[in-house]
Amino acid sequence: MYQRYMIWGGWLVCILALVGSSFATEVWHLMIAQGFLYGFGFLTMYYPLLNMLNEWFVARRGLAYGIL
């Protein structure tokens, strides 16, 4: 249940970090936007996807990890 919200929330944080980094005027803005915010959003999105991958794919798990 919460996994779907984490995926959408992480995706939204990633998009906002990339949009925010396009308006950066100093280097530390980029470090915060692309370094911290994008990384946090990606991890928030990626871990539920890994968990869902283990549940959905049993026979072809190696192929699913390769594609992901």
PDB file of C-alpha atoms in Angstrom:
ATOM      1  CA  MET A   1       0.000   0.000   0.000  1.00  0.00           C
ATOM      2  CA  TYR A   2       2.633   2.530   1.011  1.00  0.00           C
ATOM      3  CA  GLN A   3       4.969   1.397  -1.792  1.00  0.00           C
ATOM      4  CA  ARG A   4       2.910   3.048  -4.491  1.00  0.00           C
ATOM      5  CA  TYR A   5       2.958   6.355  -2.586  1.00  0.00           C
ATOM      6  CA  MET A   6       6.711   6.087  -2.089  1.00  0.00           C
ATOM      7  CA  ILE A   7       7.247   5.531  -5.817  1.00  0.00           C
ATOM      8  CA  TRP A   8       5.110   8.502  -6.797  1.00  0.00           C
ATOM      9  CA  GLY A   9       6.588  10.689  -4.066  1.00  0.00           C
ATOM     10  CA  GLY A  10      10.155   9.773  -5.022  1.00  0.00           C
ATOM     11  CA  TRP A  11       9.402  10.398  -8.681  1.00  0.00           C
ATOM     12  CA  LEU A  12       7.976  13.811  -7.818  1.00  0.00           C
ATOM     13  CA  VAL A  13      11.027  14.721  -5.706  1.00  0.00           C
ATOM     14  CA  CYS A  14      13.320  13.685  -8.585  1.00  0.00           C
ATOM     15  CA  ILE A  15      11.416  15.851 -11.063  1.00  0.00           C
ATOM     16  CA  LEU A  16      11.372  18.824  -8.689  1.00  0.00           C
ATOM     17  CA  ALA A  17      15.098  18.446  -8.023  1.00  0.00           C
ATOM     18  CA  LEU A  18      15.895  18.473 -11.732  1.00  0.00           C
ATOM     19  CA  VAL A  19      13.653  21.469 -12.376  1.00  0.00           C
ATOM     20  CA  GLY A  20      15.108  23.273  -9.379  1.00  0.00           C
ATOM     21  CA  SER A  21      18.654  22.583 -10.501  1.00  0.00           C
ATOM     22  CA  SER A  22      17.962  24.235 -13.835  1.00  0.00           C
ATOM     23  CA  PHE A  23      17.396  27.508 -11.961  1.00  0.00           C
ATOM     24  CA  ALA A  24      20.573  27.210  -9.885  1.00  0.00           C
ATOM     25  CA  THR A  25      22.855  30.229  -9.896  1.00  0.00           C
ATOM     26  CA  GLU A  26      25.583  28.911  -7.599  1.00  0.00           C
ATOM     27  CA  VAL A  27      27.350  25.597  -7.181  1.00  0.00           C
ATOM     28  CA  TRP A  28      25.876  24.839  -3.765  1.00  0.00           C
ATOM     29  CA  HIS A  29      22.388  25.081  -5.276  1.00  0.00           C
ATOM     30  CA  LEU A  30      23.323  22.261  -7.628  1.00  0.00           C
ATOM     31  CA  MET A  31      24.834  20.255  -4.799  1.00  0.00           C
ATOM     32  CA  ILE A  32      21.615  20.464  -2.820  1.00  0.00           C
ATOM     33  CA  ALA A  33      19.275  19.938  -5.770  1.00  0.00           C
ATOM     34  CA  GLN A  34      21.044  17.210  -7.703  1.00  0.00           C
ATOM     35  CA  GLY A  35      23.152  15.757  -4.939  1.00  0.00           C
ATOM     36  CA  PHE A  36      20.777  15.552  -2.016  1.00  0.00           C
ATOM     37  CA  LEU A  37      17.234  15.969  -3.321  1.00  0.00           C
ATOM     38  CA  TYR A  38      17.609  13.845  -6.446  1.00  0.00           C
ATOM     39  CA  GLY A  39      19.467  11.164  -4.518  1.00  0.00           C
ATOM     40  CA  PHE A  40      16.821  11.084  -1.806  1.00  0.00           C
ATOM     41  CA  GLY A  41      14.019  10.945  -4.374  1.00  0.00           C
ATOM     42  CA  PHE A  42      15.712   8.178  -6.325  1.00  0.00           C
ATOM     43  CA  LEU A  43      16.266   6.040  -3.235  1.00  0.00           C
ATOM     44  CA  THR A  44      12.685   6.624  -2.124  1.00  0.00           C
ATOM     45  CA  MET A  45      11.505   5.465  -5.536  1.00  0.00           C
ATOM     46  CA  TYR A  46      13.968   2.609  -6.116  1.00  0.00           C
ATOM     47  CA  TYR A  47      13.655   0.518  -2.943  1.00  0.00           C
ATOM     48  CA  PRO A  48       9.899  -0.117  -3.260  1.00  0.00           C
ATOM     49  CA  LEU A  49      10.489  -1.061  -6.896  1.00  0.00           C
ATOM     50  CA  LEU A  50      13.045  -3.655  -5.824  1.00  0.00           C
ATOM     51  CA  ASN A  51      10.624  -5.048  -3.288  1.00  0.00           C
ATOM     52  CA  MET A  52       7.842  -5.246  -5.873  1.00  0.00           C
ATOM     53  CA  LEU A  53      10.199  -6.916  -8.318  1.00  0.00           C
ATOM     54  CA  ASN A  54      10.834  -9.741  -5.849  1.00  0.00           C
ATOM     55  CA  GLU A  55       7.094 -10.256  -5.419  1.00  0.00           C
ATOM     56  CA  TRP A  56       6.099 -10.163  -9.081  1.00  0.00           C
ATOM     57  CA  PHE A  57       8.869 -12.092 -10.802  1.00  0.00           C
ATOM     58  CA  VAL A  58       9.699 -15.555  -9.507  1.00  0.00           C
ATOM     59  CA  ALA A  59      10.798 -17.580 -12.516  1.00  0.00           C
ATOM     60  CA  ARG A  60      12.564 -14.775 -14.438  1.00  0.00           C
ATOM     61  CA  ARG A  61      13.954 -12.740 -11.551  1.00  0.00           C
ATOM     62  CA  GLY A  62      17.424 -12.389 -13.094  1.00  0.00           C
ATOM     63  CA  LEU A  63      15.967 -10.989 -16.310  1.00  0.00           C
ATOM     64  CA  ALA A  64      13.806  -8.530 -14.348  1.00  0.00           C
ATOM     65  CA  TYR A  65      16.833  -7.295 -12.370  1.00  0.00           C
ATOM     66  CA  GLY A  66      18.778  -6.904 -15.606  1.00  0.00           C
ATOM     67  CA  ILE A  67      16.051  -4.818 -17.173  1.00  0.00           C
ATOM     68  CA  LEU A  68      15.636  -2.690 -14.054  1.00  0.00           C
TER      69      LEU A  68
END
